[in-house]
Short mmCIF file of C-alpha atoms in Angstrom, two decimals:
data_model
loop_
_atom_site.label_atom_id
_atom_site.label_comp_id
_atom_site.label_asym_id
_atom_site.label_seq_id
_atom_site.Cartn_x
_atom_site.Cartn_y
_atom_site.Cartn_z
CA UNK A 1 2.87 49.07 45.25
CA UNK A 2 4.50 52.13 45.37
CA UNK A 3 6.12 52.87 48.60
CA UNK A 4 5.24 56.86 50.24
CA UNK A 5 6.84 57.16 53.81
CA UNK A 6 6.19 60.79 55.73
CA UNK A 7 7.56 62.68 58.50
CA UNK A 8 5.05 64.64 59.92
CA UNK A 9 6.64 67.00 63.20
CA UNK A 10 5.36 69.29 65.06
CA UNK A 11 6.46 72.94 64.44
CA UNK A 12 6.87 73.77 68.25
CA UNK A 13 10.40 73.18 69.40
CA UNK A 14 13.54 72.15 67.63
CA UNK A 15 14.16 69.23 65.49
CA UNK A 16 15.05 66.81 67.95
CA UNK A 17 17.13 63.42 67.23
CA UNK A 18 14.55 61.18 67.95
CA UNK A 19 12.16 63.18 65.20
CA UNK A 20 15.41 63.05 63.10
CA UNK A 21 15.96 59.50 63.61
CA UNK A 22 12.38 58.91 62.50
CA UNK A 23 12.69 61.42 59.48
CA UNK A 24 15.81 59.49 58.54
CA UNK A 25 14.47 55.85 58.73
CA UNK A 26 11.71 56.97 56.85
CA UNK A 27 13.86 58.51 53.74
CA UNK A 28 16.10 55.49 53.92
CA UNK A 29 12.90 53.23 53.61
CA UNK A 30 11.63 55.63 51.12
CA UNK A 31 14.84 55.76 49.09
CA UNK A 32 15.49 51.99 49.04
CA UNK A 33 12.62 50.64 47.48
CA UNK A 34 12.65 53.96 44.63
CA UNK A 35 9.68 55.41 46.69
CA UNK A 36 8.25 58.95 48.11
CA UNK A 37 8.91 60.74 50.90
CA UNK A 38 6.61 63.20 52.24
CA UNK A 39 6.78 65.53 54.75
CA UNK A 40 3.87 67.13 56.42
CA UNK A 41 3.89 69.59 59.33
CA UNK A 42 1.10 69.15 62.21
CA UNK A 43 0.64 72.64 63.24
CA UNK A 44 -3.07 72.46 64.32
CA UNK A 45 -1.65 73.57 67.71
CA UNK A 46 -1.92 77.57 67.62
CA UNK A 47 -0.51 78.30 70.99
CA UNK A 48 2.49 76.81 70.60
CA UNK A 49 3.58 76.47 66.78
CA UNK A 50 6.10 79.19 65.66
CA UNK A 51 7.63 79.72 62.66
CA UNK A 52 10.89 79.66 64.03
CA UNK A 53 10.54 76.10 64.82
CA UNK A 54 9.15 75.30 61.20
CA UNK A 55 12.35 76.85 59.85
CA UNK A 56 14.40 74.72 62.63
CA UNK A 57 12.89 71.47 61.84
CA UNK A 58 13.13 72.03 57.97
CA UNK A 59 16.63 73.74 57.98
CA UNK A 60 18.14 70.46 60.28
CA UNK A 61 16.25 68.29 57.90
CA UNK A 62 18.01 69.58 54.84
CA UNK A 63 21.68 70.52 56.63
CA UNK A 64 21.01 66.55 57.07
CA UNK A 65 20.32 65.48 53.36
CA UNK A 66 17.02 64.35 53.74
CA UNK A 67 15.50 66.19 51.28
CA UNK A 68 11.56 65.50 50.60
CA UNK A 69 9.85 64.80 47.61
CA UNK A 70 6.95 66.14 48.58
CA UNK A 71 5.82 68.80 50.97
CA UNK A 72 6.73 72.29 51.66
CA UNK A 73 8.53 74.06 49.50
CA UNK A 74 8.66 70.98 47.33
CA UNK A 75 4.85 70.94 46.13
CA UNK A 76 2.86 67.72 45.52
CA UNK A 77 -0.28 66.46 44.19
CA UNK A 78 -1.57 65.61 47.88
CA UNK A 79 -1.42 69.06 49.77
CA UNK A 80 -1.76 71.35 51.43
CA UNK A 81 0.88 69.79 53.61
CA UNK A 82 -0.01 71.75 56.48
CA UNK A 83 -2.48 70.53 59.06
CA UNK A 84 -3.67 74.21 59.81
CA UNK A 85 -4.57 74.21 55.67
CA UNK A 86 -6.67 71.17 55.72
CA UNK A 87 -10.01 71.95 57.82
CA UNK A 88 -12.11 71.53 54.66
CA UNK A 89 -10.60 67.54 54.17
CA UNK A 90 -11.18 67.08 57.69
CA UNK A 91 -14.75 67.84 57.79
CA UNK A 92 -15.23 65.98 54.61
CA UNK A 93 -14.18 62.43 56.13
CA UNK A 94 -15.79 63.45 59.56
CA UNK A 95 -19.35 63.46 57.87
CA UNK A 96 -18.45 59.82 56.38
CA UNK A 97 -17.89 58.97 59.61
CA UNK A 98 -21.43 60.43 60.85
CA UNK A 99 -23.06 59.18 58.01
CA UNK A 100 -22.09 55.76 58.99
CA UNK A 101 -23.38 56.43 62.28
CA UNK A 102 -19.51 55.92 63.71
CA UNK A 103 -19.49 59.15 66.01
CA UNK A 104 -22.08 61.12 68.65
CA UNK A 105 -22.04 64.15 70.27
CA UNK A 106 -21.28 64.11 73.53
CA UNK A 107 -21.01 67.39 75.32
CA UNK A 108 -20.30 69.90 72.11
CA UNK A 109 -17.75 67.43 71.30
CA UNK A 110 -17.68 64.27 69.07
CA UNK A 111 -16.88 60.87 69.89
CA UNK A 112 -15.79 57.79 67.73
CA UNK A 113 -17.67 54.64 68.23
CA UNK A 114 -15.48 52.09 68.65
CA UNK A 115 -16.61 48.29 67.59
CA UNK A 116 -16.05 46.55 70.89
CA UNK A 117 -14.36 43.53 69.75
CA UNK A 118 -9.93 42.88 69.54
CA UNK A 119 -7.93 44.50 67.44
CA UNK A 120 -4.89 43.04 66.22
CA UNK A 121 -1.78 44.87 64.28
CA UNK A 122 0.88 43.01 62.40
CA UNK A 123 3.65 45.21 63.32
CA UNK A 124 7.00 45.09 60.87
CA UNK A 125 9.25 45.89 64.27
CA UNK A 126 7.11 44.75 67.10
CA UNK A 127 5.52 41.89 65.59
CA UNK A 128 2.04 41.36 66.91
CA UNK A 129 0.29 43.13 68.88
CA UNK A 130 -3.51 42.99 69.94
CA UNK A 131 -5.81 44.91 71.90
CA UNK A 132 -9.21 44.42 73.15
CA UNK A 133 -11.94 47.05 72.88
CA UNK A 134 -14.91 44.61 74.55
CA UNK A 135 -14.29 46.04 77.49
CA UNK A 136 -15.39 49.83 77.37
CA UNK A 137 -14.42 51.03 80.77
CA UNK A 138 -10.03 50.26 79.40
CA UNK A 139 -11.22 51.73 75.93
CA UNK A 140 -13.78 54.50 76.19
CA UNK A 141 -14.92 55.66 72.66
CA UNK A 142 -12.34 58.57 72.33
CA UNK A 143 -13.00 62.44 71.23
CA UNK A 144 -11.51 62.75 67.40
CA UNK A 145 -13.62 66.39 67.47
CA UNK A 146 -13.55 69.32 70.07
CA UNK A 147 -16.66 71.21 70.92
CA UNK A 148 -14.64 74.12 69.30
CA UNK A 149 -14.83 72.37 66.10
CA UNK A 150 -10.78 71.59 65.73
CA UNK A 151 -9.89 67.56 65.37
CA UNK A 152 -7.79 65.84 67.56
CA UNK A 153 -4.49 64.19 66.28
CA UNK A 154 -5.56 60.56 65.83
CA UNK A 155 -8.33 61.68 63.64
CA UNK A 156 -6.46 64.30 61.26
CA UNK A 157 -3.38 61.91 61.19
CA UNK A 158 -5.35 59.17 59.72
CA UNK A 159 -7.38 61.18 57.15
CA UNK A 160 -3.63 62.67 56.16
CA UNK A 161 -2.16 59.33 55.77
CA UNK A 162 -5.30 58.12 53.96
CA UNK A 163 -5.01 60.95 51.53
CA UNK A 164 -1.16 61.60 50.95
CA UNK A 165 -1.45 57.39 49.67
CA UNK A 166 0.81 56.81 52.54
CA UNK A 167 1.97 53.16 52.39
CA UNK A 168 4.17 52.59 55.70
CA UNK A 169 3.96 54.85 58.80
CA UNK A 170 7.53 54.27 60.26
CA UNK A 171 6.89 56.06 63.71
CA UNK A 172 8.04 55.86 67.37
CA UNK A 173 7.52 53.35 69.47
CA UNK A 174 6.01 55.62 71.88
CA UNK A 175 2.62 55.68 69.23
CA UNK A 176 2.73 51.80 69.25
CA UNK A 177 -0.56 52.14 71.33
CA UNK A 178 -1.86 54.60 69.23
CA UNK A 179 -2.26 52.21 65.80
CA UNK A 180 -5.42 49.92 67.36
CA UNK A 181 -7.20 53.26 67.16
CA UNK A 182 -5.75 54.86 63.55
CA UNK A 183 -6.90 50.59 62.36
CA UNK A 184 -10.69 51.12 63.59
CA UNK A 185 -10.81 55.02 62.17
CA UNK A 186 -9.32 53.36 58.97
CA UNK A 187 -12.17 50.70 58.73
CA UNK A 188 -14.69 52.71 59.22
CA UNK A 189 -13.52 55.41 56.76
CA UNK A 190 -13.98 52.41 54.07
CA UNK A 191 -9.84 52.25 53.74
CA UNK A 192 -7.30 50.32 53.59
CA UNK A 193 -4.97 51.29 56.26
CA UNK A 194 -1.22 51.61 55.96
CA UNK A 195 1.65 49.17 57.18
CA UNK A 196 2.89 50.49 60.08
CA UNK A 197 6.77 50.05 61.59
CA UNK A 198 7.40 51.32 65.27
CA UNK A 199 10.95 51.84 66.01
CA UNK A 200 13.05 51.62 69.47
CA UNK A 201 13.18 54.91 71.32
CA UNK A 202 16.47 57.06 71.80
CA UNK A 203 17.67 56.53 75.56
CA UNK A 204 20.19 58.43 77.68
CA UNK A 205 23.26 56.51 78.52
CA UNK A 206 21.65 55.86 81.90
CA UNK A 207 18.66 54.55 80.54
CA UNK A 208 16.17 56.63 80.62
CA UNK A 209 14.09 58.42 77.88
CA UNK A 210 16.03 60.92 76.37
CA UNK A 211 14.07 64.78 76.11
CA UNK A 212 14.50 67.49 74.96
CA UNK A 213 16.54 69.07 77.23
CA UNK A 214 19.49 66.16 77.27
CA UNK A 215 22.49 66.45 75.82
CA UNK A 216 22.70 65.88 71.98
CA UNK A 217 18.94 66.54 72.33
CA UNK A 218 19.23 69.82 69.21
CA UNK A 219 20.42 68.28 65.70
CA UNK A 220 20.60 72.36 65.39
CA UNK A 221 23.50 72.22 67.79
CA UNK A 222 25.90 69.48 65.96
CA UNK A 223 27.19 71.61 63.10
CA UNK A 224 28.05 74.56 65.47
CA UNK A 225 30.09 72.04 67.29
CA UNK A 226 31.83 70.87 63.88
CA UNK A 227 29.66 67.73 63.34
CA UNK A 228 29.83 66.74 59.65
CA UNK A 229 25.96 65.85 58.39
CA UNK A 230 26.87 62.61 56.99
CA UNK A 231 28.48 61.51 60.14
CA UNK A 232 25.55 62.80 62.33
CA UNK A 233 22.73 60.58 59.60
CA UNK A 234 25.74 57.41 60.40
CA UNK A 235 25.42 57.91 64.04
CA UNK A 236 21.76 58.49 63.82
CA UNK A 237 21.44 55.60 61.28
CA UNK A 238 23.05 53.27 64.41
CA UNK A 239 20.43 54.64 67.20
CA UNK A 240 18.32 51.03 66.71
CA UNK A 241 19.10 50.21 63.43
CA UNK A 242 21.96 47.47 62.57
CA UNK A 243 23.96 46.41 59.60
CA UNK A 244 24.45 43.16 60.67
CA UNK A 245 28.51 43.28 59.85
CA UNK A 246 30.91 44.47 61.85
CA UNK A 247 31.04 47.70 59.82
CA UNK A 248 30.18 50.96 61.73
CA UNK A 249 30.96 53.72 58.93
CA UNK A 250 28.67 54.53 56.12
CA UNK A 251 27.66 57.03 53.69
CA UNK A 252 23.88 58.44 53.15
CA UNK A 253 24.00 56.24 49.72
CA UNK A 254 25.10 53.24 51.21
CA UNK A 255 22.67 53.22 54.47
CA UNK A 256 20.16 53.77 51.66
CA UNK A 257 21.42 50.64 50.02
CA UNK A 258 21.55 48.35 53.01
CA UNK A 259 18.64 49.50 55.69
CA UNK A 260 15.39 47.70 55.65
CA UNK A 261 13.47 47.26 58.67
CA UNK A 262 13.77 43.85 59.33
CA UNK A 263 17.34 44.77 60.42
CA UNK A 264 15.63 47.44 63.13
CA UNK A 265 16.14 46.53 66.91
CA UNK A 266 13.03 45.89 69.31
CA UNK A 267 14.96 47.33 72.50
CA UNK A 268 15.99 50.77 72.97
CA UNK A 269 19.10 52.57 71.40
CA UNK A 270 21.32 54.31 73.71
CA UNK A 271 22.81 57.69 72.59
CA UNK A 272 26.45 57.49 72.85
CA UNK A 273 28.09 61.19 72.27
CA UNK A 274 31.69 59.67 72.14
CA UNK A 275 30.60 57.45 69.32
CA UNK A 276 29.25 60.04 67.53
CA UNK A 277 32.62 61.77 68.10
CA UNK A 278 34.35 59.14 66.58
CA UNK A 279 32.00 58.81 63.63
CA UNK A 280 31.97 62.26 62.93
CA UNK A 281 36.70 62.18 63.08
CA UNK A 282 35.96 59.28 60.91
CA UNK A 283 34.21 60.87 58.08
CA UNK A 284 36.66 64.00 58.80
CA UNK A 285 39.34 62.13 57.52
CA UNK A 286 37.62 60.60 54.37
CA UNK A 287 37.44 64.04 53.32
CA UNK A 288 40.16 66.12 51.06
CA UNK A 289 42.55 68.05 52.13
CA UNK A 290 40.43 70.61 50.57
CA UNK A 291 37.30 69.66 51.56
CA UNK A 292 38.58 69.76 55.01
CA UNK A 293 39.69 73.01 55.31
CA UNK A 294 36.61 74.40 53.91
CA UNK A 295 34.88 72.80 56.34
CA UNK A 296 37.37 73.80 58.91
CA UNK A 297 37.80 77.94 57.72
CA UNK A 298 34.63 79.11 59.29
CA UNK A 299 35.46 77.63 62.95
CA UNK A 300 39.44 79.38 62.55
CA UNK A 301 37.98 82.44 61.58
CA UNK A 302 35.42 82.60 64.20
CA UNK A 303 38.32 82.35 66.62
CA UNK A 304 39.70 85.19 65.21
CA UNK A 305 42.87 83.54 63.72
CA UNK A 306 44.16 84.71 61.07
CA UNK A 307 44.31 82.64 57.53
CA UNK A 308 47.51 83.17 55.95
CA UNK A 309 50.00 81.33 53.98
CA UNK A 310 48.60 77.93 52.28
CA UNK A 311 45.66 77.27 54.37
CA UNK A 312 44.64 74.38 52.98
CA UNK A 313 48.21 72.43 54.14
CA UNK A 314 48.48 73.64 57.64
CA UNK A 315 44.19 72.63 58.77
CA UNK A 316 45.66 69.47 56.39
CA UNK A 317 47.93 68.40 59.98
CA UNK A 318 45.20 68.08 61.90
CA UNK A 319 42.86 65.92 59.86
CA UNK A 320 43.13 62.63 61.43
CA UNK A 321 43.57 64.37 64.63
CA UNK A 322 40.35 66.07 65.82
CA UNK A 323 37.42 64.32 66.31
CA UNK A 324 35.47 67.77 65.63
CA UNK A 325 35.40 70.68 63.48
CA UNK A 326 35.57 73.60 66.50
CA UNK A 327 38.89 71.17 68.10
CA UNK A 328 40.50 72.98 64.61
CA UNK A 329 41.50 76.39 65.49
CA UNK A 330 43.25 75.50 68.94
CA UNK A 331 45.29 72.53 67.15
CA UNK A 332 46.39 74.32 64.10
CA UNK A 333 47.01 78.20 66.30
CA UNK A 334 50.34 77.51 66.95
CA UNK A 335 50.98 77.81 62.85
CA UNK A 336 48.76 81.00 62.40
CA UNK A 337 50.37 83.34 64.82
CA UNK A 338 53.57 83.66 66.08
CA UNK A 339 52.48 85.10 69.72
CA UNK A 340 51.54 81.43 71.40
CA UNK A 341 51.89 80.08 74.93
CA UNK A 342 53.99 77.75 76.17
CA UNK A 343 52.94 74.46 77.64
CA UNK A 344 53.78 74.80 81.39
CA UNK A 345 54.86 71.38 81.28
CA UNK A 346 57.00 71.08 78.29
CA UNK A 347 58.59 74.57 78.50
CA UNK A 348 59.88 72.86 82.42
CA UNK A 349 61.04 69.88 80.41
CA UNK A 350 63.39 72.47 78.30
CA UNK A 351 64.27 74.29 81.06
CA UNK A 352 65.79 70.92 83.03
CA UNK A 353 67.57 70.52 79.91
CA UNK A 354 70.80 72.29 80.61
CA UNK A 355 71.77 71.91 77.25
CA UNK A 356 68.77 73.50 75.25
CA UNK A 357 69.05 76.73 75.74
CA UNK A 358 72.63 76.60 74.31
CA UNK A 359 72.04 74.51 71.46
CA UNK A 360 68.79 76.39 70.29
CA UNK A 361 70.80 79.89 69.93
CA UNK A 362 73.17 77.65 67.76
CA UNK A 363 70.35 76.58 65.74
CA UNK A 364 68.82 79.76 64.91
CA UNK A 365 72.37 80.63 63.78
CA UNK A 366 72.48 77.50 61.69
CA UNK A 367 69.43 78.43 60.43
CA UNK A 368 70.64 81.52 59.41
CA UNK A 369 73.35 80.18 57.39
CA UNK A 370 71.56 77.84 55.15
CA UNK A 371 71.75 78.76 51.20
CA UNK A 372 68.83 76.77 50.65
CA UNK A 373 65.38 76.27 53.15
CA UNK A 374 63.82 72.89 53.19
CA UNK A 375 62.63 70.50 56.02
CA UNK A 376 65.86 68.02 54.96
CA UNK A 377 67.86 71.09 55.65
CA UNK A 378 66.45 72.09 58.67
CA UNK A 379 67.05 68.52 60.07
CA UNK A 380 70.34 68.39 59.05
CA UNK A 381 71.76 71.40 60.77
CA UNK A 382 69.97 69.57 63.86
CA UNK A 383 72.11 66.63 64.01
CA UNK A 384 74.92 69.21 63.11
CA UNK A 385 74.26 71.16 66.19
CA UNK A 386 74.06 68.85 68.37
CA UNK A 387 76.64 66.82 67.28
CA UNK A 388 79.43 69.81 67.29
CA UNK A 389 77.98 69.68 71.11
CA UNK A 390 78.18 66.94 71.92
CA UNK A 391 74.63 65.71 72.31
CA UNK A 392 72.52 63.36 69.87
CA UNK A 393 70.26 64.94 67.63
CA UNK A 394 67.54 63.61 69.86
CA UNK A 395 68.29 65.44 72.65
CA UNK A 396 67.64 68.45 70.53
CA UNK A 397 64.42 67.44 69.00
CA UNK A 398 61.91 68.11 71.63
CA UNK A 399 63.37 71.70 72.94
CA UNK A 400 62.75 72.58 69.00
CA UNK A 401 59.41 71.50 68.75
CA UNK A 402 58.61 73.64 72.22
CA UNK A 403 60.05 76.16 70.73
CA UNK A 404 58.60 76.28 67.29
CA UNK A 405 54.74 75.37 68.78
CA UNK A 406 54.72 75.70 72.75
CA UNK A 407 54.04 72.31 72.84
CA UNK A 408 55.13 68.72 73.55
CA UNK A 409 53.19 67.27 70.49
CA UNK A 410 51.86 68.04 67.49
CA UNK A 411 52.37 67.43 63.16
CA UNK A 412 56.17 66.15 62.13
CA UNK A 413 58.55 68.60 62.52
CA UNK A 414 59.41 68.61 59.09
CA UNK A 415 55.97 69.55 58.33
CA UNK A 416 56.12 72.26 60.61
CA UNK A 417 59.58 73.48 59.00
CA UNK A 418 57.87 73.29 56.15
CA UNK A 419 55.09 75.14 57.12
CA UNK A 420 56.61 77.99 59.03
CA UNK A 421 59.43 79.03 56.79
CA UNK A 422 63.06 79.85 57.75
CA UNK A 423 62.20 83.28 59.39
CA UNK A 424 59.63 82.42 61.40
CA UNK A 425 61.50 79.43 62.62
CA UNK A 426 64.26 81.51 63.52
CA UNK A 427 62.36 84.20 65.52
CA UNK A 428 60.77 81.80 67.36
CA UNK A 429 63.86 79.85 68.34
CA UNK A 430 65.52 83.43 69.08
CA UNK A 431 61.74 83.90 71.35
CA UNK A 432 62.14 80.30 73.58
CA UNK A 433 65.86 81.32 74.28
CA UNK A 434 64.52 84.34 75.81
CA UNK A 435 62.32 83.39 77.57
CA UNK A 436 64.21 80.10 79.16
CA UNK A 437 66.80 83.17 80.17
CA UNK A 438 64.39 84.68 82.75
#
């Protein structure tokens, strides 16, 4: 059997993480076992589908990597692959369903007959699970047509799964309720129905069902925060899912390699927005220096810094040091532009220093003298200038990095030598002497 998973949203909000979660346990299924992946957009609901939704949901999708084989834009030999496109298969299967006397009209609409007897589903998350339709007054026969002739969802999703050959509906856990009826609308369309996997749902630290309107909620928001895509599928790939080592960082082709369902939780899967911090400064520093300031250039340049000099090395400091891509331009300003602040703090530290001010005029004339610029050098007339002072070259080290950055941390200050040049070094030693003398 050839596996076919689908994601089938609806186009009226943003793609949310849960529905990315979903999309992405589906294309790991999918992509494991060499089968499809289909995606299908329910957009029988006029009033509140937009376009600008559709374009969300398949936009985060791809920014993701979870391209589909099928679908829009892709094509397939089981479309349309639009609900709203479909009306003709829909009435098709509906007048199977009256011809085997399965549905009645009750009040301009149509209800499904159910067979009053228990209905059990072999669930490949929840195990088993049965319910009982003897009793009509828990389980009235249920409205798959409106008496304005448009289907209702449990109807149209089964005749699209029956259709698109769907072999495993990998779905929330939130529709677990929902399968008893697609299994009875299954038999009596004469099919065989598909396996179906219902996965934990996303939570709020607290507890509590996370919405729409929670933080993290918008996978549109993570890459203008400076979320890589691969670390937001790891984190996502986490959210219920397990790879039963102790590892925690993974790549799209190894999750593909390693998930399988049987390794899905049962209970619900907390979203943690520091771990997904620290995913996403993991995969920052797998990446090249290159890679990373690519990544990093559009985030400097919307701050309005400007990218001089050899790019690539100075955003190269900061690479194991941010856990996100918009942390960039504030760490790395200090090496852009000469006209920075001073760290309140550190600048006082100087300050208490009776010796800095002195020593860091002789510096910026030891500077001057050099034949040669190189971080070795720069060091060197350090311990020289202190020593002729009688201080340890210590003592000197942290008034120069103030001086050279405003602040009381940051790269190796030979890196920053490096970086800055001679000249610029010198100015801004000549700049922290004035302004320790008002």
């Amino acid at each position: 059997m050839s596996v076919r998973t689908r994601f089938a949203p609806s186009p009226t909000g943003y793609l949310h993480v849960g529905g990315a979660r979903t999309a992405l346990f589906n294309f790991l299924f999918a992509r494991h076992h060499g089968g499809t992946f289909v995606l299908r957009v329910e957009d029988t609901d006029e009033a509140r589908n937009t376009a600008a939704a559709r374009d969300a949901i398949f936009t985060g999708l791809r920014w993701l990597g979870l391209d589909w084989d099928e679908g829009p834009e892709a094509g397939g030999q089981h479309g349309p692959y639009f609900q709203s496109e479909r009306q003709a298969i829909y009435d098709t299967w509906f007048e199977v369903l009256r011809a085997n006397g399965r549905v009645y009209e009750d009040g301009g609409a149509w209800r499904f007959r159910f067979e009053r007897k228990p209905v059990t589903m072999h669930d490949l998350v929840c195990g088993e699970v049965t319910i009982n339709y003897a009793d009509e007054s828990n389980t009235p026969d249920m409205v798959i047509k409106r008496s304005d002739g448009s289907y209702v969802f449990h109807f149209v999703n089964v005749v699209d799964d029956l259709e698109m050959k769907i072999t495993h509906v990998i779905r929330g856990e939130d529709h677990l309720m929902n399968t008893p009826k697609h299994l009875q609308l299954f038999e009596a369309l004469g099919a065989t129905p598909p396996l179906y996997a219902h996965i934990p749902l996303i939570l709020n630290p607290n507890g509590s069902k996370m919405s729409k309107r929670d933080e993290g909620a918008a996978v549109g928001e993570y890459p203008r925060q400076g979320f890589l895509p691969q670390a937001v599928v790891n984190f996502l790939s986490l959210l219920g899912w397990s790879s039963k080592t102790d590892e925690e960082v993974f790549t799209l082709f190894q999750l593909v390699e390693r998930f399988s369902l049987e390794a899905v939780n049962r209970s619900g899967a907390r979203f943690d927005a520091e771990k997904c911090a620290w995913l996403n400064q993991q995969h920052l520093m797998q990446l090249s220096d290159e890679a990373f300031a690519e990544a990093a250039r559009p985030f400097v340049e919307s701050a309005g810094l400007p990218i001089n000099g050899d790019f690539e090395a100075v955003a190269a400091t900061v690479k194991e040091k941010v856990r996100l891509l918009q942390e960039v331009p504030e760490a790395i300003s200090f090496l852009l532009h000469d006209e920075f602040a001073y760290e309140t703090e550190a600048l006082e530290k100087v300050r208490a220093n009776g010796l800095a001010a002195g020593l860091l005029n002789s510096l910026a004339s030891a500077f001057a003298d050099l034949t040669e610029w190189s971080a070795e050098a720069a060091k060197g007339a350090i311990a020289a200038t202190a020593t002729s002072a009688g201080a340890k070259p210590g003592q000197l080290m942290f008034p120069v990095r103030v001086a050279l950055s405003g602040r009381s941390g940051g790269p190796d200050l030979g890196v920053i030598f490096s970086l800055l040049g001679r000249d610029r070094c010198i100015a801004r030693l000549n700049r922290v002497c004035e302004v320790l003398a008002l």
